[in-house]
Short mmCIF file of C-alpha atoms in Angstrom, two decimals:
data_model
loop_
_atom_site.label_atom_id
_atom_site.label_comp_id
_atom_site.label_asym_id
_atom_site.label_seq_id
_atom_site.Cartn_x
_atom_site.Cartn_y
_atom_site.Cartn_z
CA MET L 1 121.78 39.05 139.21
CA THR L 2 120.87 39.40 143.07
CA ASP L 3 118.44 42.94 143.95
CA ALA L 4 120.55 43.36 147.37
CA PRO L 5 121.38 46.55 148.21
CA LEU L 6 124.54 47.86 148.94
CA GLU L 7 123.44 49.38 152.35
CA THR L 8 120.08 51.45 153.39
CA LEU L 9 120.34 55.21 152.49
CA ASP L 10 117.65 58.23 154.07
CA PRO L 11 114.84 56.98 152.03
CA THR L 12 113.41 60.03 152.09
CA LEU L 13 116.52 61.64 149.97
CA SER L 14 117.05 61.20 146.67
CA HIS L 15 119.97 59.32 146.60
CA THR L 16 120.73 55.63 145.56
CA ARG L 17 123.12 53.15 145.51
CA GLY L 18 123.22 49.70 143.50
CA GLU L 19 123.33 46.64 143.88
CA SER L 20 126.55 44.84 145.02
CA GLU L 21 126.58 41.75 142.87
CA PRO L 22 127.71 40.06 140.70
CA ALA L 23 131.12 41.98 141.34
CA LEU L 24 133.33 44.41 139.18
CA ILE L 25 135.17 43.09 136.53
CA GLU L 26 138.84 44.07 137.70
CA GLN L 27 140.60 42.51 134.18
CA THR L 28 141.68 44.39 131.07
CA ILE L 29 139.26 44.39 128.32
CA GLY L 30 141.99 42.06 126.20
CA ASP L 31 141.80 39.45 129.41
CA ASN L 32 138.37 39.66 129.49
CA PHE L 33 138.19 39.02 125.90
CA ASP L 34 140.47 35.84 126.08
CA ASP L 35 138.48 34.82 129.31
CA THR L 36 135.52 34.90 127.12
CA VAL L 37 137.54 33.25 123.59
CA ARG L 38 138.07 29.81 126.12
CA ARG L 39 134.59 30.22 127.11
CA PHE L 40 132.85 30.39 123.69
CA GLY L 41 135.09 29.89 121.53
CA ASP L 42 132.96 28.16 119.03
CA ARG L 43 130.11 30.95 118.99
CA GLU L 44 128.88 33.04 116.34
CA ALA L 45 130.63 36.09 117.61
CA LEU L 46 130.91 38.92 114.82
CA VAL L 47 128.52 39.07 112.12
CA ASP L 48 129.09 42.29 108.93
CA VAL L 49 126.26 41.96 106.86
CA ALA L 50 126.85 44.87 104.56
CA GLN L 51 130.26 43.22 103.80
CA GLY L 52 128.65 39.46 104.37
CA ARG L 53 131.04 38.37 106.60
CA ARG L 54 130.83 36.32 109.91
CA TRP L 55 133.22 35.44 112.80
CA THR L 56 133.16 32.75 115.31
CA TYR L 57 135.00 34.22 118.70
CA ALA L 58 138.07 32.06 118.31
CA GLU L 59 138.22 33.60 114.69
CA LEU L 60 137.67 37.29 115.54
CA ARG L 61 140.65 36.34 118.26
CA ALA L 62 142.75 35.54 115.75
CA ASP L 63 141.71 38.66 113.80
CA VAL L 64 141.87 40.82 116.53
CA ASP L 65 145.47 39.27 117.63
CA ARG L 66 147.14 39.61 114.57
CA LEU L 67 145.70 43.54 113.82
CA ALA L 68 147.25 44.28 117.47
CA ARG L 69 150.90 42.66 116.15
CA ALA L 70 150.65 44.88 113.39
CA LEU L 71 150.24 47.78 114.85
CA LEU L 72 152.82 47.12 116.99
CA ALA L 73 154.89 45.87 114.39
CA VAL L 74 154.85 49.44 112.43
CA GLY L 75 155.46 51.27 115.86
CA VAL L 76 152.83 52.10 118.01
CA LYS L 77 153.15 51.51 121.74
CA THR L 78 150.95 51.12 124.77
CA GLY L 79 149.93 54.54 125.59
CA ASP L 80 150.32 55.85 122.14
CA ARG L 81 146.68 57.53 120.59
CA VAL L 82 145.05 55.42 117.40
CA GLY L 83 142.61 57.18 115.88
CA ILE L 84 139.35 55.81 113.95
CA TRP L 85 137.54 57.70 111.40
CA ALA L 86 134.92 55.40 109.87
CA PRO L 87 130.72 54.45 109.92
CA ASN L 88 129.51 50.88 111.92
CA CYS L 89 131.74 47.93 110.11
CA SER L 90 133.93 44.88 111.50
CA GLU L 91 136.72 46.61 110.76
CA TRP L 92 136.08 49.18 113.46
CA THR L 93 135.38 46.39 115.90
CA LEU L 94 138.87 44.81 115.19
CA VAL L 95 140.48 47.98 116.13
CA GLN L 96 138.86 48.22 119.52
CA PHE L 97 139.85 45.24 120.38
CA ALA L 98 143.35 45.12 118.72
CA THR L 99 144.36 48.59 120.65
CA ALA L 100 143.05 47.42 124.04
CA LYS L 101 145.08 44.04 123.98
CA MET L 102 148.19 46.21 123.13
CA GLY L 103 147.29 49.12 125.59
CA ALA L 104 147.11 51.94 122.86
CA VAL L 105 144.11 54.29 123.58
CA LEU L 106 141.46 54.92 120.93
CA VAL L 107 140.32 58.59 119.85
CA ASN L 108 136.63 57.80 118.38
CA ILE L 109 136.23 60.52 115.58
CA ASN L 110 132.54 61.52 115.27
CA PRO L 111 131.20 60.27 111.53
CA SER L 112 130.11 63.78 110.68
CA TYR L 113 133.22 65.82 111.41
CA ARG L 114 134.10 68.21 108.58
CA SER L 115 137.97 68.87 108.30
CA HIS L 116 137.94 71.58 111.13
CA GLU L 117 137.45 69.34 113.51
CA LEU L 118 138.90 66.92 112.43
CA GLN L 119 142.31 69.15 112.90
CA TYR L 120 141.09 69.64 116.91
CA VAL L 121 140.84 66.30 117.41
CA LEU L 122 144.14 65.46 116.16
CA GLY L 123 145.86 67.62 117.42
CA GLN L 124 144.50 67.88 120.63
CA ALA L 125 144.35 64.16 121.08
CA GLY L 126 147.72 63.61 119.81
CA ILE L 127 147.12 61.25 117.17
CA SER L 128 149.74 59.03 115.78
CA THR L 129 148.29 56.82 114.11
CA LEU L 130 144.46 57.59 112.30
CA ILE L 131 142.64 54.70 111.09
CA SER L 132 140.02 55.96 108.27
CA ALA L 133 137.43 55.13 105.87
CA GLU L 134 137.84 56.44 102.52
CA SER L 135 134.48 58.24 102.52
CA PHE L 136 130.89 57.69 103.63
CA LYS L 137 127.78 59.31 102.72
CA THR L 138 128.76 62.31 101.69
CA SER L 139 131.84 62.79 103.42
CA ASN L 140 134.72 62.36 101.43
CA TYR L 141 137.34 61.11 104.23
CA ARG L 142 140.83 60.47 102.12
CA GLN L 143 140.18 64.47 100.69
CA MET L 144 139.18 65.69 104.21
CA VAL L 145 143.04 64.08 106.06
CA ASP L 146 145.16 65.41 103.22
CA GLU L 147 143.60 68.97 103.51
CA VAL L 148 144.84 69.02 107.03
CA ARG L 149 147.87 66.93 107.75
CA ASP L 150 150.31 69.09 107.44
CA GLU L 151 148.87 71.02 109.87
CA VAL L 152 149.27 68.33 112.88
CA ASP L 153 152.42 67.76 114.88
CA GLY L 154 152.92 64.18 115.44
CA LEU L 155 149.97 62.29 112.78
CA GLU L 156 152.70 59.93 111.26
CA ARG L 157 150.57 57.41 110.13
CA VAL L 158 147.23 57.42 108.28
CA ILE L 159 145.50 53.74 107.73
CA TYR L 160 142.29 53.73 105.07
CA ILE L 161 140.12 50.61 105.23
CA GLY L 162 139.38 48.06 102.70
CA THR L 163 142.78 49.45 100.54
CA SER L 164 146.26 48.41 100.20
CA ASP L 165 147.03 50.75 103.06
CA TRP L 166 145.29 48.15 105.61
CA ASP L 167 147.28 44.60 103.59
CA GLU L 168 150.18 45.96 104.07
CA LEU L 169 149.59 46.42 107.83
CA LEU L 170 148.11 43.46 108.83
CA ALA L 171 150.85 41.78 106.24
CA ARG L 172 153.14 42.89 109.12
CA ALA L 173 151.93 40.80 111.82
CA ASP L 174 154.01 38.56 111.98
CA GLU L 175 157.37 40.69 112.65
CA VAL L 176 155.78 40.79 115.99
CA SER L 177 155.68 37.40 117.81
CA GLU L 178 152.40 35.87 119.80
CA SER L 179 154.15 35.91 122.89
CA GLU L 180 155.55 39.38 122.89
CA LEU L 181 151.70 40.92 122.47
CA SER L 182 151.12 38.11 125.34
CA GLY L 183 153.87 40.07 127.60
CA ILE L 184 152.68 43.89 126.82
CA GLN L 185 149.11 42.71 127.33
CA ALA L 186 149.78 41.28 130.72
CA GLY L 187 151.66 44.16 131.89
CA LEU L 188 148.31 47.10 130.87
CA LYS L 189 146.63 47.92 133.79
CA ASN L 190 143.13 47.99 134.47
CA THR L 191 143.01 51.77 135.38
CA ASP L 192 145.14 52.80 132.25
CA PRO L 193 143.11 54.41 129.93
CA ILE L 194 141.50 53.16 126.90
CA ASN L 195 139.78 55.51 125.43
CA ILE L 196 139.14 58.84 124.55
CA GLN L 197 135.36 60.28 122.91
CA TYR L 198 134.48 63.87 122.55
CA THR L 199 131.47 64.99 123.71
CA SER L 200 129.47 68.00 121.56
CA GLY L 201 129.50 70.42 123.63
CA THR L 202 127.51 73.56 122.71
CA THR L 203 130.15 75.63 122.50
CA GLY L 204 133.57 75.80 121.75
CA PHE L 205 135.35 72.80 120.91
CA PRO L 206 134.28 69.74 122.44
CA LYS L 207 136.24 67.62 125.08
CA GLY L 208 137.77 64.25 124.49
CA ALA L 209 136.27 61.97 128.13
CA THR L 210 138.78 59.35 128.67
CA LEU L 211 137.62 56.25 129.97
CA SER L 212 139.45 53.39 131.37
CA HIS L 213 139.63 49.78 130.87
CA ARG L 214 137.75 49.46 134.12
CA ASN L 215 134.86 52.29 133.14
CA ILE L 216 133.90 50.57 129.90
CA LEU L 217 134.38 47.20 130.37
CA ASN L 218 131.93 47.14 133.69
CA ASN L 219 129.60 49.61 131.78
CA GLY L 220 129.23 47.01 128.68
CA TYR L 221 128.88 44.28 131.27
CA PHE L 222 126.45 45.49 133.68
CA VAL L 223 124.19 46.92 130.90
CA GLY L 224 124.44 42.96 129.57
CA GLU L 225 123.51 41.97 132.93
CA LEU L 226 120.45 44.09 133.39
CA CYS L 227 119.06 42.49 130.01
CA ASP L 228 119.54 39.39 131.16
CA TYR L 229 122.05 38.46 128.08
CA THR L 230 123.68 34.91 127.63
CA GLU L 231 125.97 33.72 125.45
CA ALA L 232 122.54 32.91 123.23
CA ASP L 233 121.70 36.63 122.42
CA ARG L 234 122.40 38.22 119.28
CA VAL L 235 122.77 41.53 119.33
CA CYS L 236 121.93 44.58 116.45
CA ILE L 237 124.21 47.12 116.98
CA PRO L 238 122.66 50.00 114.23
CA VAL L 239 123.79 53.16 116.37
CA PRO L 240 127.12 54.61 116.00
CA PHE L 241 130.52 52.85 117.34
CA TYR L 242 132.09 56.20 117.63
CA HIS L 243 129.73 56.58 120.61
CA CYS L 244 129.39 54.39 123.59
CA PHE L 245 125.74 53.33 122.71
CA GLY L 246 127.57 51.06 120.08
CA MET L 247 131.44 50.40 121.21
CA VAL L 248 130.42 49.85 124.92
CA MET L 249 126.56 49.36 125.65
CA GLY L 250 126.81 46.78 122.03
CA ASN L 251 130.35 45.28 121.92
CA LEU L 252 131.33 45.17 125.47
CA ALA L 253 128.31 43.66 126.58
CA CYS L 254 128.26 40.71 124.05
CA THR L 255 132.02 40.24 124.44
CA THR L 256 131.11 40.44 128.31
CA HIS L 257 129.13 37.45 128.10
CA GLY L 258 130.14 35.47 124.92
CA ALA L 259 126.59 36.89 122.80
CA CYS L 260 126.98 37.84 119.26
CA MET L 261 127.10 40.95 117.51
CA VAL L 262 125.14 42.09 114.43
CA ILE L 263 126.67 45.42 112.66
CA PRO L 264 123.35 45.23 110.55
CA ALA L 265 124.93 48.47 107.54
CA PRO L 266 127.61 51.61 108.05
CA GLY L 267 124.76 53.49 108.94
CA PHE L 268 121.83 53.40 110.58
CA ASP L 269 118.65 52.63 107.71
CA PRO L 270 115.53 51.22 109.40
CA ALA L 271 114.75 48.53 106.30
CA VAL L 272 118.49 46.64 106.27
CA THR L 273 118.06 46.66 110.30
CA LEU L 274 114.31 45.20 110.40
CA GLN L 275 115.76 43.05 107.63
CA ALA L 276 118.90 42.13 109.49
CA THR L 277 116.69 41.69 112.68
CA GLN L 278 114.79 39.09 110.91
CA ASP L 279 117.65 37.06 108.96
CA GLU L 280 120.14 37.15 111.70
CA LYS L 281 117.47 36.26 114.30
CA VAL L 282 118.27 38.57 116.23
CA THR L 283 117.41 38.76 120.58
CA SER L 284 117.87 42.41 121.62
CA LEU L 285 117.13 45.83 119.08
CA TYR L 286 119.22 49.27 119.60
CA GLY L 287 117.87 52.45 119.02
CA VAL L 288 117.07 55.41 119.92
CA PRO L 289 113.45 56.80 119.80
CA THR L 290 113.72 57.87 116.14
CA MET L 291 115.29 54.76 115.00
CA PHE L 292 112.68 53.09 116.20
CA ILE L 293 109.71 55.21 115.00
CA ALA L 294 111.74 54.94 111.45
CA GLU L 295 111.48 50.67 111.80
CA TRP L 296 107.66 50.74 113.55
CA ASN L 297 106.33 53.30 110.57
CA LEU L 298 107.80 51.69 107.59
CA PRO L 299 104.69 50.98 105.04
CA ASN L 300 105.71 46.74 105.31
CA PHE L 301 106.18 47.04 109.23
CA ALA L 302 104.24 44.23 109.06
CA ASP L 303 106.03 42.08 106.89
CA TYR L 304 109.57 41.46 109.46
CA ASP L 305 109.49 38.47 111.24
CA LEU L 306 110.88 39.99 115.00
CA SER L 307 109.74 36.84 116.77
CA THR L 308 113.09 36.57 118.41
CA VAL L 309 113.75 39.74 119.57
CA ARG L 310 112.34 39.82 123.40
CA THR L 311 114.91 42.43 124.60
CA GLY L 312 116.67 45.64 123.66
CA ILE L 313 117.96 49.27 124.75
CA MET L 314 116.35 52.42 123.66
CA ALA L 315 118.62 55.28 124.84
CA GLY L 316 119.42 58.97 124.00
CA SER L 317 116.10 60.11 124.79
CA PRO L 318 113.41 59.31 126.44
CA CYS L 319 110.38 57.29 125.19
CA PRO L 320 107.42 58.09 124.56
CA ALA L 321 104.99 56.45 125.88
CA GLU L 322 102.97 55.10 122.42
CA LEU L 323 106.59 53.51 120.86
CA MET L 324 106.27 51.25 123.88
CA LYS L 325 103.08 49.89 123.46
CA LYS L 326 103.75 49.76 119.93
CA LEU L 327 107.29 47.77 120.34
CA ILE L 328 104.68 45.83 123.47
CA ALA L 329 102.24 45.03 120.42
CA SER L 330 105.29 43.53 118.39
CA GLY L 331 106.10 41.09 121.04
CA ILE L 332 109.33 42.85 122.73
CA GLU L 333 108.05 42.99 126.65
CA GLU L 334 111.89 43.40 127.83
CA MET L 335 113.35 46.64 126.51
CA THR L 336 114.72 47.98 128.35
CA ILE L 337 115.23 52.14 128.81
CA CYS L 338 119.17 53.32 129.59
CA TYR L 339 120.51 57.09 130.58
CA GLY L 340 123.86 58.13 130.90
CA MET L 341 126.66 60.28 129.44
CA THR L 342 129.78 59.81 127.07
CA GLU L 343 131.40 61.12 130.78
CA THR L 344 130.78 57.98 132.79
CA SER L 345 130.51 55.37 130.01
CA PRO L 346 127.64 55.65 129.62
CA VAL L 347 125.41 54.49 131.59
CA SER L 348 124.35 55.51 134.91
CA THR L 349 120.71 54.10 135.45
CA GLN L 350 118.27 51.53 133.69
CA ASN L 351 114.89 49.37 133.75
CA ARG L 352 115.34 46.05 134.15
CA THR L 353 113.11 43.96 131.67
CA ASP L 354 110.73 42.93 134.00
CA ASP L 355 109.41 46.47 134.69
CA THR L 356 106.25 48.12 134.52
CA PHE L 357 105.23 49.86 131.54
CA ASP L 358 104.74 52.90 133.72
CA GLN L 359 108.13 52.53 134.56
CA LYS L 360 109.31 52.49 131.34
CA VAL L 361 107.67 55.12 129.79
CA GLY L 362 108.00 57.45 133.02
CA THR L 363 111.37 56.86 134.10
CA VAL L 364 114.67 55.95 133.11
CA GLY L 365 115.32 53.07 135.41
CA ARG L 366 117.43 52.93 138.95
CA VAL L 367 120.30 53.08 140.03
CA GLY L 368 123.31 50.68 138.29
CA PRO L 369 125.15 47.80 140.27
CA HIS L 370 127.61 49.40 142.15
CA LEU L 371 127.13 53.03 141.26
CA GLU L 372 125.88 55.94 143.65
CA ILE L 373 122.68 58.86 142.09
CA LYS L 374 121.43 61.78 143.89
CA ILE L 375 119.44 64.14 142.38
CA ALA L 376 120.98 68.26 144.18
CA ASP L 377 119.86 71.81 143.63
CA PRO L 378 122.36 72.95 141.32
CA VAL L 379 123.36 76.20 143.55
CA THR L 380 123.42 74.35 147.02
CA GLY L 381 124.47 70.68 145.80
CA GLU L 382 122.49 69.99 148.72
CA THR L 383 120.62 66.18 148.65
CA LEU L 384 116.96 66.82 148.01
CA PRO L 385 114.00 64.94 148.78
CA ARG L 386 112.62 62.59 146.90
CA GLY L 387 109.97 64.46 144.16
CA LYS L 388 112.07 67.55 144.16
CA ALA L 389 113.45 68.13 140.69
CA GLY L 390 117.20 68.97 140.60
CA GLU L 391 120.36 68.24 138.90
CA PHE L 392 121.23 64.33 137.98
CA MET L 393 124.85 63.80 139.66
CA THR L 394 126.73 59.81 139.44
CA LYS L 395 129.44 58.52 140.91
CA GLY L 396 131.36 55.07 141.29
CA TYR L 397 133.58 52.58 138.80
CA SER L 398 131.72 54.49 135.21
CA VAL L 399 133.16 57.98 136.07
CA MET L 400 135.11 59.10 134.14
CA LEU L 401 139.39 59.51 134.47
CA GLY L 402 139.09 63.00 133.19
CA TYR L 403 138.81 65.28 129.91
CA TRP L 404 141.81 64.84 127.87
CA GLU L 405 145.00 66.95 129.38
CA GLN L 406 142.35 70.00 130.49
CA PRO L 407 141.98 69.45 134.21
CA ASP L 408 140.51 72.87 134.65
CA LYS L 409 137.33 71.48 132.84
CA THR L 410 137.92 68.28 134.35
CA ALA L 411 137.79 69.80 137.56
CA GLU L 412 134.58 71.70 136.87
CA ALA L 413 132.51 68.12 136.05
CA ILE L 414 133.60 66.20 138.73
CA GLU L 415 132.99 67.43 142.34
CA ASP L 416 134.39 64.55 144.98
CA GLY L 417 134.20 61.81 143.00
CA TRP L 418 130.91 63.11 141.70
CA MET L 419 130.24 63.80 138.25
CA HIS L 420 127.58 66.54 136.96
CA THR L 421 125.47 65.89 134.28
CA GLY L 422 123.55 68.94 133.76
CA ASP L 423 120.43 66.84 133.74
CA ILE L 424 117.33 67.95 135.37
CA GLY L 425 116.28 64.19 137.27
CA VAL L 426 113.38 63.90 140.08
CA MET L 427 114.00 60.31 142.31
CA HIS L 428 110.39 58.84 142.89
CA ASP L 429 109.76 57.07 145.91
CA ASP L 430 110.97 54.05 144.88
CA GLY L 431 114.00 54.76 143.58
CA TYR L 432 113.68 55.77 140.59
CA VAL L 433 114.43 58.01 138.24
CA GLU L 434 112.43 60.71 135.83
CA ILE L 435 114.88 63.15 133.39
CA THR L 436 112.92 66.16 132.72
CA GLY L 437 115.62 67.48 130.91
CA ARG L 438 118.34 69.45 130.47
CA ILE L 439 119.01 72.16 133.05
CA LYS L 440 119.99 74.74 129.44
CA ASP L 441 116.49 72.96 127.75
CA MET L 442 113.74 74.05 130.93
CA VAL L 443 112.34 76.68 129.85
CA ILE L 444 111.22 80.10 131.84
CA ARG L 445 107.95 81.44 130.93
CA GLY L 446 106.40 84.63 132.83
CA GLY L 447 108.43 82.68 136.28
CA GLU L 448 106.96 79.43 135.79
CA ASN L 449 110.05 76.65 135.22
CA VAL L 450 108.21 74.25 132.63
CA TYR L 451 109.77 70.99 131.06
CA PRO L 452 109.79 70.07 127.70
CA ARG L 453 109.19 66.60 128.10
CA GLU L 454 105.62 66.72 130.22
CA ILE L 455 104.51 68.72 126.58
CA GLU L 456 105.83 66.21 123.97
CA GLU L 457 104.50 63.62 125.87
CA PHE L 458 100.80 64.34 125.54
CA LEU L 459 101.81 65.85 122.48
CA TYR L 460 102.29 62.21 120.94
CA THR L 461 98.99 60.86 122.04
CA HIS L 462 97.34 63.45 119.32
CA PRO L 463 96.50 61.19 115.99
CA ASP L 464 98.15 62.72 113.65
CA ILE L 465 101.72 63.82 114.97
CA LEU L 466 104.41 61.13 114.60
CA ASP L 467 107.31 62.51 116.52
CA ALA L 468 107.33 66.52 118.61
CA GLN L 469 110.15 68.58 120.43
CA VAL L 470 109.08 71.43 122.27
CA ILE L 471 112.09 74.23 123.55
CA GLY L 472 111.80 77.56 124.41
CA VAL L 473 112.04 80.89 122.89
CA PRO L 474 112.59 84.33 123.16
CA ASP L 475 109.87 86.34 123.71
CA ALA L 476 109.60 90.19 125.43
CA LYS L 477 106.52 89.49 127.50
CA TYR L 478 107.27 86.29 128.98
CA GLY L 479 110.87 85.50 129.07
CA GLU L 480 110.28 82.66 127.08
CA GLU L 481 107.72 81.48 125.00
CA LEU L 482 106.88 78.04 123.92
CA CYS L 483 107.55 76.99 120.41
CA ALA L 484 106.43 72.81 119.39
CA TRP L 485 108.67 71.42 116.48
CA ILE L 486 106.29 68.75 115.21
CA ARG L 487 106.57 65.70 112.84
CA MET L 488 102.96 64.45 111.03
CA LYS L 489 102.52 60.95 110.00
CA GLU L 490 101.94 60.68 106.63
CA GLY L 491 99.01 61.85 104.76
CA ALA L 492 97.98 64.06 108.20
CA ALA L 493 97.11 67.74 107.29
CA PRO L 494 99.96 69.48 108.72
CA LEU L 495 98.51 71.74 112.48
CA THR L 496 98.53 74.94 113.06
CA ALA L 497 99.19 76.93 115.72
CA GLU L 498 95.28 77.04 116.36
CA SER L 499 94.48 73.85 116.29
CA LEU L 500 97.52 72.16 118.63
CA ARG L 501 96.00 75.29 120.95
CA GLU L 502 92.50 74.17 121.16
CA PHE L 503 93.87 69.82 121.40
CA CYS L 504 95.92 71.19 124.29
CA THR L 505 93.45 73.52 126.54
CA GLY L 506 91.75 72.18 129.04
CA GLN L 507 94.42 69.00 129.34
CA LEU L 508 97.56 71.07 129.72
CA ALA L 509 97.70 74.64 131.75
CA HIS L 510 97.56 77.25 130.04
CA TYR L 511 101.69 78.91 130.52
CA LYS L 512 102.09 75.00 129.10
CA ILE L 513 100.91 74.90 125.71
CA PRO L 514 103.17 76.42 122.74
CA ARG L 515 102.34 79.51 121.01
CA TYR L 516 103.98 78.66 117.96
CA VAL L 517 104.29 75.21 115.91
CA GLU L 518 106.78 74.36 112.89
CA ILE L 519 106.02 71.52 111.26
CA VAL L 520 109.15 70.07 110.01
CA GLU L 521 110.40 66.19 108.71
CA GLU L 522 113.20 65.61 110.57
CA PHE L 523 114.98 67.29 114.08
CA PRO L 524 118.16 68.33 113.61
CA MET L 525 119.95 65.74 115.33
CA THR L 526 123.28 64.77 116.95
CA VAL L 527 125.24 62.01 115.02
CA THR L 528 124.14 59.75 118.19
CA GLY L 529 120.36 60.80 117.12
CA LYS L 530 119.87 62.80 120.16
CA ILE L 531 117.72 65.82 119.05
CA ARG L 532 119.87 69.30 118.94
CA LYS L 533 117.42 71.76 120.69
CA VAL L 534 120.35 74.14 120.56
CA GLU L 535 120.13 74.49 116.47
CA MET L 536 116.23 74.12 116.96
CA ARG L 537 115.70 77.70 119.02
CA GLU L 538 118.41 79.25 117.04
CA VAL L 539 116.39 78.21 113.61
CA THR L 540 112.99 79.19 115.43
CA ALA L 541 114.11 82.02 116.74
CA GLU L 542 115.71 83.51 113.13
CA ARG L 543 112.78 82.33 111.67
CA LEU L 544 109.83 83.88 113.53
CA GLY L 545 111.84 87.58 114.01
CA LEU L 546 112.92 86.60 117.98
CA LEU L 547 116.52 87.40 118.24
#
């Protein structure tokens, strides 16, 4: 793809626009999928390793269309909300494309939700049809649905994957002709809402980010373009479909390029992921940093053949430099880093495959095609000079339609087309952006602004530290003090606050050295692999008696 900028902007300001080529896709997801099938019908499209099933693009379209006709037959109409509550599986992918083809709005439900959260989402989105797994891990979905079903107005049907419900649904497909489905598909617009994803807020109930065909189809396409995808690529997707990382950066990046989607397992397992990567000759591997850390630290890691992997995407959290060194040593030299949020479909910036090591570990890349980004003063909204920290904001085709039936929340988040991310960023002279944390994660210690990311990067250089997260906790004297949560490498002796201080002294300014150390086995995380620093602060403050 070309690298020509859309126009020249003031190079002293933190404001850039992405390339204008290739052009935006102005199709619906269904039409674009059909085009891919026409071009690559005989190529492998989907592999569900756990189920031992695989589809060519032609076979996948046949099953997608059958499911779309079945949904129409049972009364689902264009614009209706269809919820899906399940871990990663081939049925999830079928539902994603079937709803897109007949214009139902797919509502992604977090697999870790419990009955209270389920009830809220079913009601708030107005879900009429729920497609659900029966269970996953410790979650009994059927039991939770039974608990809330009578409390939710408008829920007409629940269909459980892998049961007679699913078979009975598919059996009704013949009641609707292929021409009827084609007519409905032809009447859809690419600006129609097609997906609702609930963002996990730190307070109150989650908000439903409402995304159009145009939003997510283009984001998946350009993410794939920047990974240099072709129909020869095979993408291993261990990240959840319920989130944009799985269903957009994974599935839609593949289908817009004729590449193959590989589902290694319903949930993340490092050994199973690497086995699938080897067996399926994967060329692109996805994950959040904690996933890659778990994979590369398997005792038998060297036994896996990853020679086919050339690229991939790491997102959700910044990539530690030590981890990137391991990936490169394994031959994965074209790994890209993505940054974004659900409300922006999700990716706003991405590294290019040939970026330097420092650009990949020190930044989250630069602005994507047809997008615009800036770093602004969070109080005044003024665009800041390059090199100054402020709020990262983004504008363009990727910005959501709004929060479902919450115009007040939408107005707070989007201003003149600009999406407020709530993240602190710094734009370098070359246009690459460094994310230094959430505005709410920034620690103010004795008047000094401290960005945890800088300290975490330094802690990764300790020979015995596997992973580290830094948070601020209440302090009577300084307002906030620093606490490091640390996961030790196997066999290493636990660090103390004193030994960590000794390691940091002379390397970090005194006010950046953590006062407290918590040695843990794991970090609290969302199902998408994002670290829950809010929960870490609460636990630490309570444990240390700082409340």
